[in-house]
Amino acid sequence: MKENRPTERRMRPTVLSLLLLSMAAYAAAAQPADTVVAQATELARFREARALAVDPAGRLYVVDAGQDAVLQLDAGGRTLAVVGGPGSGEGEFDQPTDVDPTNGLVLVVADAGNSRLQRFSRTFLPLESLPVARIDRFTPGAATRTAHIGQQGSVAEADGRPVAVATSSANETFAVDAAQKIVLKWDASRRFERAVGGFDAGEGALVDPVALAADAQTLFVADRGQAAVLVYDLFGGYVRTLAPGRAADVRALNVAGGHLWIVLPRRILVYETRGRLLRTLDVDLGEPLVDALRFGDAAYLLTPTRLLRAPL
């Protein structure tokens, strides 16, 4: 088998870099939090929650892999709709991992077990799928979507594993492919555009990306392998690194109002999107966090089995 030496070097940090990351992580853990969240109101329960999102109208979306479904809830935790169910057909999921309600008009779901992104209308009508495959199977600028009416796309076999999805304000779609350890980008017409964070990206090369978020100008990618968040412009150009050494075991990212939430199992780091750490929140709820976000004057906190709300 031919060796891929650049990838091998990228995947094997030096002993010195590992030591520095460990020291930074220890220092971050030792720093006292600005706020400790020990009490919160339980809103709903789930079997195996994976991700949380909110649309501009304040409707909440929770990915429950235990049901192979996405649940839409109101701000009080009441279930408004259940999307999906187990399977590989249109509108069905196998190990869904993330959800993005974009502008409240389209819902995008990372359907990891089926190697695709699925897009739904605001009334949850299946619109189309975006197969996630090796980048050598994509032709930049070519349509890769598969319409749910049966029209076949240009990718014959999808073999990726999308674990996170985000949509920019320009309706561009980004997805973390855990199989290739990169981010894939589609333009507003869902034509494949480029890969972000490949081994040839220099300082912007990704090691183990697990989550992402996007605002009007910037793409944020959480990389467990580097215990940091890598920042790119929306063309995929590397800009800087946030929270180096602080983001070990990062679970999720959420961005809104110029603030980036970096969600760890028992701590939330709140950064300005330009890079300044604003505050830290320690969270003690008896279970680790899998996701969290701010909406209005409240923090919504998701564990594997519960959705909770705490005042801020």
PDB file of C-alpha atoms in Angstrom:
ATOM      1  CA  MET A   1       0.000   0.000   0.000  1.00  0.00           C
ATOM      2  CA  LYS A   2       1.345   3.396  -0.963  1.00  0.00           C
ATOM      3  CA  GLU A   3       2.158   5.544   2.045  1.00  0.00           C
ATOM      4  CA  ASN A   4       0.536   8.939   2.447  1.00  0.00           C
ATOM      5  CA  ARG A   5       3.355  10.624   4.296  1.00  0.00           C
ATOM      6  CA  PRO A   6       1.859  14.127   4.618  1.00  0.00           C
ATOM      7  CA  THR A   7      -1.232  12.671   6.273  1.00  0.00           C
ATOM      8  CA  GLU A   8       0.884  10.498   8.544  1.00  0.00           C
ATOM      9  CA  ARG A   9       2.887  13.494   9.744  1.00  0.00           C
ATOM     10  CA  ARG A  10      -0.305  15.431  10.352  1.00  0.00           C
ATOM     11  CA  MET A  11      -1.865  12.637  12.374  1.00  0.00           C
ATOM     12  CA  ARG A  12       1.151  12.143  14.670  1.00  0.00           C
ATOM     13  CA  PRO A  13       1.844  15.247  16.782  1.00  0.00           C
ATOM     14  CA  THR A  14       5.288  15.498  18.297  1.00  0.00           C
ATOM     15  CA  VAL A  15       5.914  14.673  21.943  1.00  0.00           C
ATOM     16  CA  LEU A  16       6.605  18.369  22.580  1.00  0.00           C
ATOM     17  CA  SER A  17       3.305  19.476  21.019  1.00  0.00           C
ATOM     18  CA  LEU A  18       1.387  16.901  23.056  1.00  0.00           C
ATOM     19  CA  LEU A  19       3.124  18.111  26.217  1.00  0.00           C
ATOM     20  CA  LEU A  20       2.255  21.729  25.452  1.00  0.00           C
ATOM     21  CA  LEU A  21      -1.366  20.823  24.757  1.00  0.00           C
ATOM     22  CA  SER A  22      -1.570  18.883  28.023  1.00  0.00           C
ATOM     23  CA  MET A  23      -0.111  21.811  29.969  1.00  0.00           C
ATOM     24  CA  ALA A  24      -2.554  24.225  28.334  1.00  0.00           C
ATOM     25  CA  ALA A  25      -5.503  21.916  29.023  1.00  0.00           C
ATOM     26  CA  TYR A  26      -4.418  21.603  32.686  1.00  0.00           C
ATOM     27  CA  ALA A  27      -4.166  25.376  33.017  1.00  0.00           C
ATOM     28  CA  ALA A  28      -7.601  25.814  31.458  1.00  0.00           C
ATOM     29  CA  ALA A  29      -9.131  23.244  33.780  1.00  0.00           C
ATOM     30  CA  ALA A  30      -7.515  24.879  36.812  1.00  0.00           C
ATOM     31  CA  GLN A  31      -8.880  28.326  35.951  1.00  0.00           C
ATOM     32  CA  PRO A  32     -12.061  29.043  37.925  1.00  0.00           C
ATOM     33  CA  ALA A  33     -15.244  29.552  35.931  1.00  0.00           C
ATOM     34  CA  ASP A  34     -17.022  32.902  35.808  1.00  0.00           C
ATOM     35  CA  THR A  35     -20.361  31.130  36.309  1.00  0.00           C
ATOM     36  CA  VAL A  36     -21.346  27.745  37.696  1.00  0.00           C
ATOM     37  CA  VAL A  37     -24.588  26.242  36.412  1.00  0.00           C
ATOM     38  CA  ALA A  38     -25.767  23.646  38.919  1.00  0.00           C
ATOM     39  CA  GLN A  39     -29.531  24.113  38.675  1.00  0.00           C
ATOM     40  CA  ALA A  40     -31.668  24.167  35.554  1.00  0.00           C
ATOM     41  CA  THR A  41     -35.256  23.468  34.555  1.00  0.00           C
ATOM     42  CA  GLU A  42     -35.785  20.176  32.739  1.00  0.00           C
ATOM     43  CA  LEU A  43     -37.787  20.642  29.539  1.00  0.00           C
ATOM     44  CA  ALA A  44     -37.738  17.245  27.806  1.00  0.00           C
ATOM     45  CA  ARG A  45     -36.230  13.763  27.838  1.00  0.00           C
ATOM     46  CA  PHE A  46     -34.641  11.702  25.066  1.00  0.00           C
ATOM     47  CA  ARG A  47     -33.118   8.298  24.429  1.00  0.00           C
ATOM     48  CA  GLU A  48     -29.769   9.317  22.937  1.00  0.00           C
ATOM     49  CA  ALA A  49     -29.602  13.024  22.196  1.00  0.00           C
ATOM     50  CA  ARG A  50     -26.772  14.157  19.941  1.00  0.00           C
ATOM     51  CA  ALA A  51     -27.301  17.787  18.909  1.00  0.00           C
ATOM     52  CA  LEU A  52     -29.316  20.925  19.560  1.00  0.00           C
ATOM     53  CA  ALA A  53     -30.251  23.895  17.365  1.00  0.00           C
ATOM     54  CA  VAL A  54     -32.679  26.819  17.355  1.00  0.00           C
ATOM     55  CA  ASP A  55     -34.328  28.697  14.492  1.00  0.00           C
ATOM     56  CA  PRO A  56     -34.992  32.470  14.416  1.00  0.00           C
ATOM     57  CA  ALA A  57     -38.531  31.919  15.734  1.00  0.00           C
ATOM     58  CA  GLY A  58     -37.197  30.199  18.861  1.00  0.00           C
ATOM     59  CA  ARG A  59     -38.216  26.676  17.903  1.00  0.00           C
ATOM     60  CA  LEU A  60     -35.762  24.092  19.201  1.00  0.00           C
ATOM     61  CA  TYR A  61     -34.497  21.038  17.306  1.00  0.00           C
ATOM     62  CA  VAL A  62     -32.968  17.999  19.017  1.00  0.00           C
ATOM     63  CA  VAL A  63     -31.339  15.071  17.230  1.00  0.00           C
ATOM     64  CA  ASP A  64     -32.280  11.869  19.076  1.00  0.00           C
ATOM     65  CA  ALA A  65     -30.212   9.015  17.656  1.00  0.00           C
ATOM     66  CA  GLY A  66     -32.095   6.627  19.925  1.00  0.00           C
ATOM     67  CA  GLN A  67     -35.188   7.250  17.797  1.00  0.00           C
ATOM     68  CA  ASP A  68     -33.315   7.972  14.539  1.00  0.00           C
ATOM     69  CA  ALA A  69     -35.313  11.198  14.507  1.00  0.00           C
ATOM     70  CA  VAL A  70     -35.194  14.967  14.857  1.00  0.00           C
ATOM     71  CA  LEU A  71     -37.684  16.523  17.260  1.00  0.00           C
ATOM     72  CA  GLN A  72     -38.983  20.064  16.947  1.00  0.00           C
ATOM     73  CA  LEU A  73     -39.943  21.614  20.309  1.00  0.00           C
ATOM     74  CA  ASP A  74     -41.250  24.921  21.530  1.00  0.00           C
ATOM     75  CA  ALA A  75     -39.296  27.004  24.044  1.00  0.00           C
ATOM     76  CA  GLY A  76     -40.999  25.156  26.902  1.00  0.00           C
ATOM     77  CA  GLY A  77     -39.938  21.728  25.658  1.00  0.00           C
ATOM     78  CA  ARG A  78     -43.292  20.636  24.203  1.00  0.00           C
ATOM     79  CA  THR A  79     -42.871  18.434  21.113  1.00  0.00           C
ATOM     80  CA  LEU A  80     -44.279  20.087  17.997  1.00  0.00           C
ATOM     81  CA  ALA A  81     -43.140  17.571  15.376  1.00  0.00           C
ATOM     82  CA  VAL A  82     -41.048  14.433  14.937  1.00  0.00           C
ATOM     83  CA  VAL A  83     -39.075  14.135  11.703  1.00  0.00           C
ATOM     84  CA  GLY A  84     -37.658  10.854  10.429  1.00  0.00           C
ATOM     85  CA  GLY A  85     -37.502   7.378  11.860  1.00  0.00           C
ATOM     86  CA  PRO A  86     -35.147   4.449  11.233  1.00  0.00           C
ATOM     87  CA  GLY A  87     -34.327   3.507   7.662  1.00  0.00           C
ATOM     88  CA  SER A  88     -32.512   4.504   4.486  1.00  0.00           C
ATOM     89  CA  GLY A  89     -35.397   5.843   2.437  1.00  0.00           C
ATOM     90  CA  GLU A  90     -36.287   9.463   1.882  1.00  0.00           C
ATOM     91  CA  GLY A  91     -37.026  11.209   5.140  1.00  0.00           C
ATOM     92  CA  GLU A  92     -35.556   8.350   7.191  1.00  0.00           C
ATOM     93  CA  PHE A  93     -32.334   8.335   9.226  1.00  0.00           C
ATOM     94  CA  ASP A  94     -29.614   5.986  10.364  1.00  0.00           C
ATOM     95  CA  GLN A  95     -27.598   7.447  13.265  1.00  0.00           C
ATOM     96  CA  PRO A  96     -28.409  11.128  12.705  1.00  0.00           C
ATOM     97  CA  THR A  97     -25.773  13.313  14.326  1.00  0.00           C
ATOM     98  CA  ASP A  98     -26.531  16.991  13.727  1.00  0.00           C
ATOM     99  CA  VAL A  99     -29.213  19.415  12.541  1.00  0.00           C
ATOM    100  CA  ASP A 100     -29.229  22.945  11.152  1.00  0.00           C
ATOM    101  CA  PRO A 101     -32.552  24.802  10.783  1.00  0.00           C
ATOM    102  CA  THR A 102     -30.769  27.555   8.781  1.00  0.00           C
ATOM    103  CA  ASN A 103     -33.199  30.480   8.470  1.00  0.00           C
ATOM    104  CA  GLY A 104     -36.227  28.540   9.670  1.00  0.00           C
ATOM    105  CA  LEU A 105     -37.291  27.702   6.124  1.00  0.00           C
ATOM    106  CA  VAL A 106     -35.092  24.662   5.452  1.00  0.00           C
ATOM    107  CA  LEU A 107     -33.945  21.928   7.832  1.00  0.00           C
ATOM    108  CA  VAL A 108     -30.634  20.158   7.089  1.00  0.00           C
ATOM    109  CA  VAL A 109     -29.830  16.890   8.890  1.00  0.00           C
ATOM    110  CA  ALA A 110     -26.504  15.035   8.993  1.00  0.00           C
ATOM    111  CA  ASP A 111     -27.590  11.438   8.360  1.00  0.00           C
ATOM    112  CA  ALA A 112     -24.299   9.750   9.258  1.00  0.00           C
ATOM    113  CA  GLY A 113     -25.260   6.095   8.854  1.00  0.00           C
ATOM    114  CA  ASN A 114     -26.673   6.760   5.382  1.00  0.00           C
ATOM    115  CA  SER A 115     -23.650   8.868   4.300  1.00  0.00           C
ATOM    116  CA  ARG A 116     -25.719  11.878   3.320  1.00  0.00           C
ATOM    117  CA  LEU A 117     -27.195  15.214   4.280  1.00  0.00           C
ATOM    118  CA  GLN A 118     -30.960  15.454   3.998  1.00  0.00           C
ATOM    119  CA  ARG A 119     -32.796  18.723   3.370  1.00  0.00           C
ATOM    120  CA  PHE A 120     -36.426  19.296   4.395  1.00  0.00           C
ATOM    121  CA  SER A 121     -38.905  22.118   3.893  1.00  0.00           C
ATOM    122  CA  ARG A 122     -40.279  24.071   6.852  1.00  0.00           C
ATOM    123  CA  THR A 123     -43.219  21.637   6.877  1.00  0.00           C
ATOM    124  CA  PHE A 124     -40.724  18.704   6.890  1.00  0.00           C
ATOM    125  CA  LEU A 125     -41.317  17.635   3.302  1.00  0.00           C
ATOM    126  CA  PRO A 126     -38.156  15.856   2.067  1.00  0.00           C
ATOM    127  CA  LEU A 127     -36.541  18.017  -0.592  1.00  0.00           C
ATOM    128  CA  GLU A 128     -33.263  16.359  -1.570  1.00  0.00           C
ATOM    129  CA  SER A 129     -30.179  14.514  -0.357  1.00  0.00           C
ATOM    130  CA  LEU A 130     -26.523  15.464  -0.632  1.00  0.00           C
ATOM    131  CA  PRO A 131     -24.407  12.292  -0.771  1.00  0.00           C
ATOM    132  CA  VAL A 132     -21.196  12.495   1.255  1.00  0.00           C
ATOM    133  CA  ALA A 133     -18.386  10.627  -0.470  1.00  0.00           C
ATOM    134  CA  ARG A 134     -14.636  10.689  -1.032  1.00  0.00           C
ATOM    135  CA  ILE A 135     -13.623  13.948  -2.626  1.00  0.00           C
ATOM    136  CA  ASP A 136     -12.147  12.141  -5.649  1.00  0.00           C
ATOM    137  CA  ARG A 137     -15.745  11.202  -6.515  1.00  0.00           C
ATOM    138  CA  PHE A 138     -16.832  14.833  -6.652  1.00  0.00           C
ATOM    139  CA  THR A 139     -16.334  17.176  -9.573  1.00  0.00           C
ATOM    140  CA  PRO A 140     -16.111  20.781  -8.339  1.00  0.00           C
ATOM    141  CA  GLY A 141     -19.045  22.770  -9.697  1.00  0.00           C
ATOM    142  CA  ALA A 142     -21.093  19.677 -10.554  1.00  0.00           C
ATOM    143  CA  ALA A 143     -24.482  18.979  -9.018  1.00  0.00           C
ATOM    144  CA  THR A 144     -24.222  16.143  -6.508  1.00  0.00           C
ATOM    145  CA  ARG A 145     -27.670  16.143  -4.990  1.00  0.00           C
ATOM    146  CA  THR A 146     -30.171  13.332  -5.336  1.00  0.00           C
ATOM    147  CA  ALA A 147     -33.729  14.600  -5.622  1.00  0.00           C
ATOM    148  CA  HIS A 148     -36.217  12.704  -3.491  1.00  0.00           C
ATOM    149  CA  ILE A 149     -38.454  12.230  -6.512  1.00  0.00           C
ATOM    150  CA  GLY A 150     -36.017   9.582  -7.736  1.00  0.00           C
ATOM    151  CA  GLN A 151     -33.617  11.526  -9.957  1.00  0.00           C
ATOM    152  CA  GLN A 152     -30.103  10.192  -9.497  1.00  0.00           C
ATOM    153  CA  GLY A 153     -27.213  12.482  -8.626  1.00  0.00           C
ATOM    154  CA  SER A 154     -23.697  12.338 -10.009  1.00  0.00           C
ATOM    155  CA  VAL A 155     -22.148  10.401  -7.098  1.00  0.00           C
ATOM    156  CA  ALA A 156     -22.622   6.666  -7.568  1.00  0.00           C
ATOM    157  CA  GLU A 157     -21.628   5.570  -4.094  1.00  0.00           C
ATOM    158  CA  ALA A 158     -21.642   7.553  -0.857  1.00  0.00           C
ATOM    159  CA  ASP A 159     -19.180   6.251   1.724  1.00  0.00           C
ATOM    160  CA  GLY A 160     -18.580   9.238   4.001  1.00  0.00           C
ATOM    161  CA  ARG A 161     -19.764   9.869   7.544  1.00  0.00           C
ATOM    162  CA  PRO A 162     -21.174  13.382   8.055  1.00  0.00           C
ATOM    163  CA  VAL A 163     -21.148  14.147  11.788  1.00  0.00           C
ATOM    164  CA  ALA A 164     -21.806  17.896  11.730  1.00  0.00           C
ATOM    165  CA  VAL A 165     -23.535  20.355   9.397  1.00  0.00           C
ATOM    166  CA  ALA A 166     -23.793  24.144   9.171  1.00  0.00           C
ATOM    167  CA  THR A 167     -25.292  26.569   6.675  1.00  0.00           C
ATOM    168  CA  SER A 168     -23.939  30.052   6.052  1.00  0.00           C
ATOM    169  CA  SER A 169     -26.120  33.137   5.644  1.00  0.00           C
ATOM    170  CA  ALA A 170     -25.415  32.854   1.902  1.00  0.00           C
ATOM    171  CA  ASN A 171     -27.019  29.374   1.947  1.00  0.00           C
ATOM    172  CA  GLU A 172     -23.706  27.543   1.495  1.00  0.00           C
ATOM    173  CA  THR A 173     -23.608  24.121   3.163  1.00  0.00           C
ATOM    174  CA  PHE A 174     -20.668  22.758   5.173  1.00  0.00           C
ATOM    175  CA  ALA A 175     -20.310  19.268   6.641  1.00  0.00           C
ATOM    176  CA  VAL A 176     -17.644  17.510   8.697  1.00  0.00           C
ATOM    177  CA  ASP A 177     -16.834  14.137   7.137  1.00  0.00           C
ATOM    178  CA  ALA A 178     -15.414  12.014   9.962  1.00  0.00           C
ATOM    179  CA  ALA A 179     -14.268   9.381   7.457  1.00  0.00           C
ATOM    180  CA  GLN A 180     -11.902  11.742   5.632  1.00  0.00           C
ATOM    181  CA  LYS A 181     -11.225  14.141   8.545  1.00  0.00           C
ATOM    182  CA  ILE A 182     -12.114  17.197   6.467  1.00  0.00           C
ATOM    183  CA  VAL A 183     -14.937  19.665   5.898  1.00  0.00           C
ATOM    184  CA  LEU A 184     -16.870  19.543   2.618  1.00  0.00           C
ATOM    185  CA  LYS A 185     -18.511  22.615   1.108  1.00  0.00           C
ATOM    186  CA  TRP A 186     -21.450  22.953  -1.300  1.00  0.00           C
ATOM    187  CA  ASP A 187     -22.517  26.284  -2.818  1.00  0.00           C
ATOM    188  CA  ALA A 188     -26.019  27.768  -2.585  1.00  0.00           C
ATOM    189  CA  SER A 189     -27.165  25.560  -5.489  1.00  0.00           C
ATOM    190  CA  ARG A 190     -25.794  22.479  -3.690  1.00  0.00           C
ATOM    191  CA  ARG A 191     -22.980  22.034  -6.172  1.00  0.00           C
ATOM    192  CA  PHE A 192     -19.872  20.621  -4.558  1.00  0.00           C
ATOM    193  CA  GLU A 193     -17.263  23.366  -4.285  1.00  0.00           C
ATOM    194  CA  ARG A 194     -14.257  22.305  -2.239  1.00  0.00           C
ATOM    195  CA  ALA A 195     -12.737  20.460   0.711  1.00  0.00           C
ATOM    196  CA  VAL A 196     -11.511  22.483   3.699  1.00  0.00           C
ATOM    197  CA  GLY A 197      -8.707  21.485   6.073  1.00  0.00           C
ATOM    198  CA  GLY A 198      -6.992  18.776   4.035  1.00  0.00           C
ATOM    199  CA  PHE A 199      -3.415  17.651   4.722  1.00  0.00           C
ATOM    200  CA  ASP A 200      -2.138  20.271   2.275  1.00  0.00           C
ATOM    201  CA  ALA A 201      -3.784  23.152   4.184  1.00  0.00           C
ATOM    202  CA  GLY A 202      -0.683  24.003   6.214  1.00  0.00           C
ATOM    203  CA  GLU A 203      -1.598  25.517   9.571  1.00  0.00           C
ATOM    204  CA  GLY A 204      -5.240  24.945   8.691  1.00  0.00           C
ATOM    205  CA  ALA A 205      -4.903  21.163   8.332  1.00  0.00           C
ATOM    206  CA  LEU A 206      -7.443  19.277  10.425  1.00  0.00           C
ATOM    207  CA  VAL A 207      -6.656  16.220  12.540  1.00  0.00           C
ATOM    208  CA  ASP A 208      -9.962  15.093  14.060  1.00  0.00           C
ATOM    209  CA  PRO A 209     -12.789  17.543  13.282  1.00  0.00           C
ATOM    210  CA  VAL A 210     -16.015  16.867  15.161  1.00  0.00           C
ATOM    211  CA  ALA A 211     -18.205  19.997  15.033  1.00  0.00           C
ATOM    212  CA  LEU A 212     -18.645  23.258  13.156  1.00  0.00           C
ATOM    213  CA  ALA A 213     -20.569  26.514  13.053  1.00  0.00           C
ATOM    214  CA  ALA A 214     -20.803  29.346  10.549  1.00  0.00           C
ATOM    215  CA  ASP A 215     -21.786  32.997  10.589  1.00  0.00           C
ATOM    216  CA  ALA A 216     -21.927  35.578   7.812  1.00  0.00           C
ATOM    217  CA  GLN A 217     -18.175  35.619   7.219  1.00  0.00           C
ATOM    218  CA  THR A 218     -16.525  32.798   9.122  1.00  0.00           C
ATOM    219  CA  LEU A 219     -16.427  29.027   9.490  1.00  0.00           C
ATOM    220  CA  PHE A 220     -15.469  27.581  12.891  1.00  0.00           C
ATOM    221  CA  VAL A 221     -14.332  23.934  13.117  1.00  0.00           C
ATOM    222  CA  ALA A 222     -13.775  22.120  16.418  1.00  0.00           C
ATOM    223  CA  ASP A 223     -10.803  19.758  16.192  1.00  0.00           C
ATOM    224  CA  ARG A 224     -10.414  17.279  19.053  1.00  0.00           C
ATOM    225  CA  GLY A 225      -7.087  16.150  17.683  1.00  0.00           C
ATOM    226  CA  GLN A 226      -5.663  19.636  18.227  1.00  0.00           C
ATOM    227  CA  ALA A 227      -7.800  20.501  21.293  1.00  0.00           C
ATOM    228  CA  ALA A 228      -8.704  23.744  19.547  1.00  0.00           C
ATOM    229  CA  VAL A 229     -11.109  25.500  17.197  1.00  0.00           C
ATOM    230  CA  LEU A 230      -9.757  26.348  13.755  1.00  0.00           C
ATOM    231  CA  VAL A 231     -11.149  29.436  12.059  1.00  0.00           C
ATOM    232  CA  TYR A 232     -11.532  29.775   8.264  1.00  0.00           C
ATOM    233  CA  ASP A 233     -13.106  32.252   5.907  1.00  0.00           C
ATOM    234  CA  LEU A 234     -16.053  30.938   3.913  1.00  0.00           C
ATOM    235  CA  PHE A 235     -13.742  30.155   0.982  1.00  0.00           C
ATOM    236  CA  GLY A 236     -11.851  27.681   3.165  1.00  0.00           C
ATOM    237  CA  GLY A 237      -8.807  29.858   3.856  1.00  0.00           C
ATOM    238  CA  TYR A 238      -7.268  29.391   7.287  1.00  0.00           C
ATOM    239  CA  VAL A 239      -7.485  32.506   9.483  1.00  0.00           C
ATOM    240  CA  ARG A 240      -6.444  31.613  13.043  1.00  0.00           C
ATOM    241  CA  THR A 241      -6.831  29.138  15.911  1.00  0.00           C
ATOM    242  CA  LEU A 242      -9.046  29.727  18.943  1.00  0.00           C
ATOM    243  CA  ALA A 243      -8.800  28.159  22.402  1.00  0.00           C
ATOM    244  CA  PRO A 244      -5.574  26.191  21.744  1.00  0.00           C
ATOM    245  CA  GLY A 245      -5.263  23.457  24.357  1.00  0.00           C
ATOM    246  CA  ARG A 246      -8.602  24.384  25.937  1.00  0.00           C
ATOM    247  CA  ALA A 247     -10.923  22.435  23.653  1.00  0.00           C
ATOM    248  CA  ALA A 248      -9.959  18.860  24.519  1.00  0.00           C
ATOM    249  CA  ASP A 249     -12.996  16.559  24.119  1.00  0.00           C
ATOM    250  CA  VAL A 250     -15.007  19.371  22.503  1.00  0.00           C
ATOM    251  CA  ARG A 251     -18.586  18.282  21.818  1.00  0.00           C
ATOM    252  CA  ALA A 252     -20.240  21.113  19.883  1.00  0.00           C
ATOM    253  CA  LEU A 253     -20.014  24.691  18.601  1.00  0.00           C
ATOM    254  CA  ASN A 254     -22.717  27.337  18.323  1.00  0.00           C
ATOM    255  CA  VAL A 255     -22.350  30.894  17.066  1.00  0.00           C
ATOM    256  CA  ALA A 256     -24.801  33.793  17.405  1.00  0.00           C
ATOM    257  CA  GLY A 257     -24.655  37.515  18.054  1.00  0.00           C
ATOM    258  CA  GLY A 258     -20.895  37.675  17.633  1.00  0.00           C
ATOM    259  CA  HIS A 259     -20.294  35.036  20.314  1.00  0.00           C
ATOM    260  CA  LEU A 260     -18.995  31.504  19.849  1.00  0.00           C
ATOM    261  CA  TRP A 261     -19.932  28.811  22.373  1.00  0.00           C
ATOM    262  CA  ILE A 262     -17.420  25.984  22.651  1.00  0.00           C
ATOM    263  CA  VAL A 263     -19.189  23.117  24.413  1.00  0.00           C
ATOM    264  CA  LEU A 264     -17.126  20.689  26.512  1.00  0.00           C
ATOM    265  CA  PRO A 265     -18.567  17.862  28.650  1.00  0.00           C
ATOM    266  CA  ARG A 266     -18.759  20.037  31.783  1.00  0.00           C
ATOM    267  CA  ARG A 267     -17.704  23.504  30.664  1.00  0.00           C
ATOM    268  CA  ILE A 268     -18.733  26.085  28.098  1.00  0.00           C
ATOM    269  CA  LEU A 269     -16.173  28.578  26.770  1.00  0.00           C
ATOM    270  CA  VAL A 270     -17.706  31.776  25.406  1.00  0.00           C
ATOM    271  CA  TYR A 271     -15.501  33.616  22.901  1.00  0.00           C
ATOM    272  CA  GLU A 272     -15.922  36.679  20.795  1.00  0.00           C
ATOM    273  CA  THR A 273     -15.823  35.507  17.214  1.00  0.00           C
ATOM    274  CA  ARG A 274     -12.724  37.694  16.793  1.00  0.00           C
ATOM    275  CA  GLY A 275     -10.905  35.610  19.378  1.00  0.00           C
ATOM    276  CA  ARG A 276     -11.220  37.060  22.900  1.00  0.00           C
ATOM    277  CA  LEU A 277     -12.364  34.772  25.716  1.00  0.00           C
ATOM    278  CA  LEU A 278     -15.358  36.445  27.371  1.00  0.00           C
ATOM    279  CA  ARG A 279     -16.422  34.004  30.062  1.00  0.00           C
ATOM    280  CA  THR A 280     -16.481  30.371  31.132  1.00  0.00           C
ATOM    281  CA  LEU A 281     -19.453  28.457  32.482  1.00  0.00           C
ATOM    282  CA  ASP A 282     -18.985  25.289  34.502  1.00  0.00           C
ATOM    283  CA  VAL A 283     -22.000  22.993  34.185  1.00  0.00           C
ATOM    284  CA  ASP A 284     -22.813  20.370  36.824  1.00  0.00           C
ATOM    285  CA  LEU A 285     -25.993  18.538  35.864  1.00  0.00           C
ATOM    286  CA  GLY A 286     -25.066  14.944  36.699  1.00  0.00           C
ATOM    287  CA  GLU A 287     -24.501  14.137  33.007  1.00  0.00           C
ATOM    288  CA  PRO A 288     -22.019  15.472  30.466  1.00  0.00           C
ATOM    289  CA  LEU A 289     -23.135  18.032  27.927  1.00  0.00           C
ATOM    290  CA  VAL A 290     -23.453  17.062  24.272  1.00  0.00           C
ATOM    291  CA  ASP A 291     -24.568  20.515  23.082  1.00  0.00           C
ATOM    292  CA  ALA A 292     -25.600  23.938  24.361  1.00  0.00           C
ATOM    293  CA  LEU A 293     -26.672  27.298  22.996  1.00  0.00           C
ATOM    294  CA  ARG A 294     -27.908  30.690  24.067  1.00  0.00           C
ATOM    295  CA  PHE A 295     -31.263  32.066  22.977  1.00  0.00           C
ATOM    296  CA  GLY A 296     -32.570  35.260  24.535  1.00  0.00           C
ATOM    297  CA  ASP A 297     -31.639  35.417  28.205  1.00  0.00           C
ATOM    298  CA  ALA A 298     -31.398  31.649  28.693  1.00  0.00           C
ATOM    299  CA  ALA A 299     -28.929  28.838  28.099  1.00  0.00           C
ATOM    300  CA  TYR A 300     -30.372  25.644  26.639  1.00  0.00           C
ATOM    301  CA  LEU A 301     -28.309  22.652  27.761  1.00  0.00           C
ATOM    302  CA  LEU A 302     -28.477  19.207  26.155  1.00  0.00           C
ATOM    303  CA  THR A 303     -27.227  16.005  27.810  1.00  0.00           C
ATOM    304  CA  PRO A 304     -27.632  12.522  26.320  1.00  0.00           C
ATOM    305  CA  THR A 305     -31.062  12.189  27.962  1.00  0.00           C
ATOM    306  CA  ARG A 306     -32.315  15.676  28.880  1.00  0.00           C
ATOM    307  CA  LEU A 307     -32.885  19.185  27.585  1.00  0.00           C
ATOM    308  CA  LEU A 308     -32.639  21.842  30.286  1.00  0.00           C
ATOM    309  CA  ARG A 309     -32.896  25.610  30.490  1.00  0.00           C
ATOM    310  CA  ALA A 310     -30.944  27.876  32.821  1.00  0.00           C
ATOM    311  CA  PRO A 311     -31.108  31.669  33.146  1.00  0.00           C
ATOM    312  CA  LEU A 312     -28.047  33.688  32.189  1.00  0.00           C
TER     313      LEU A 312
END
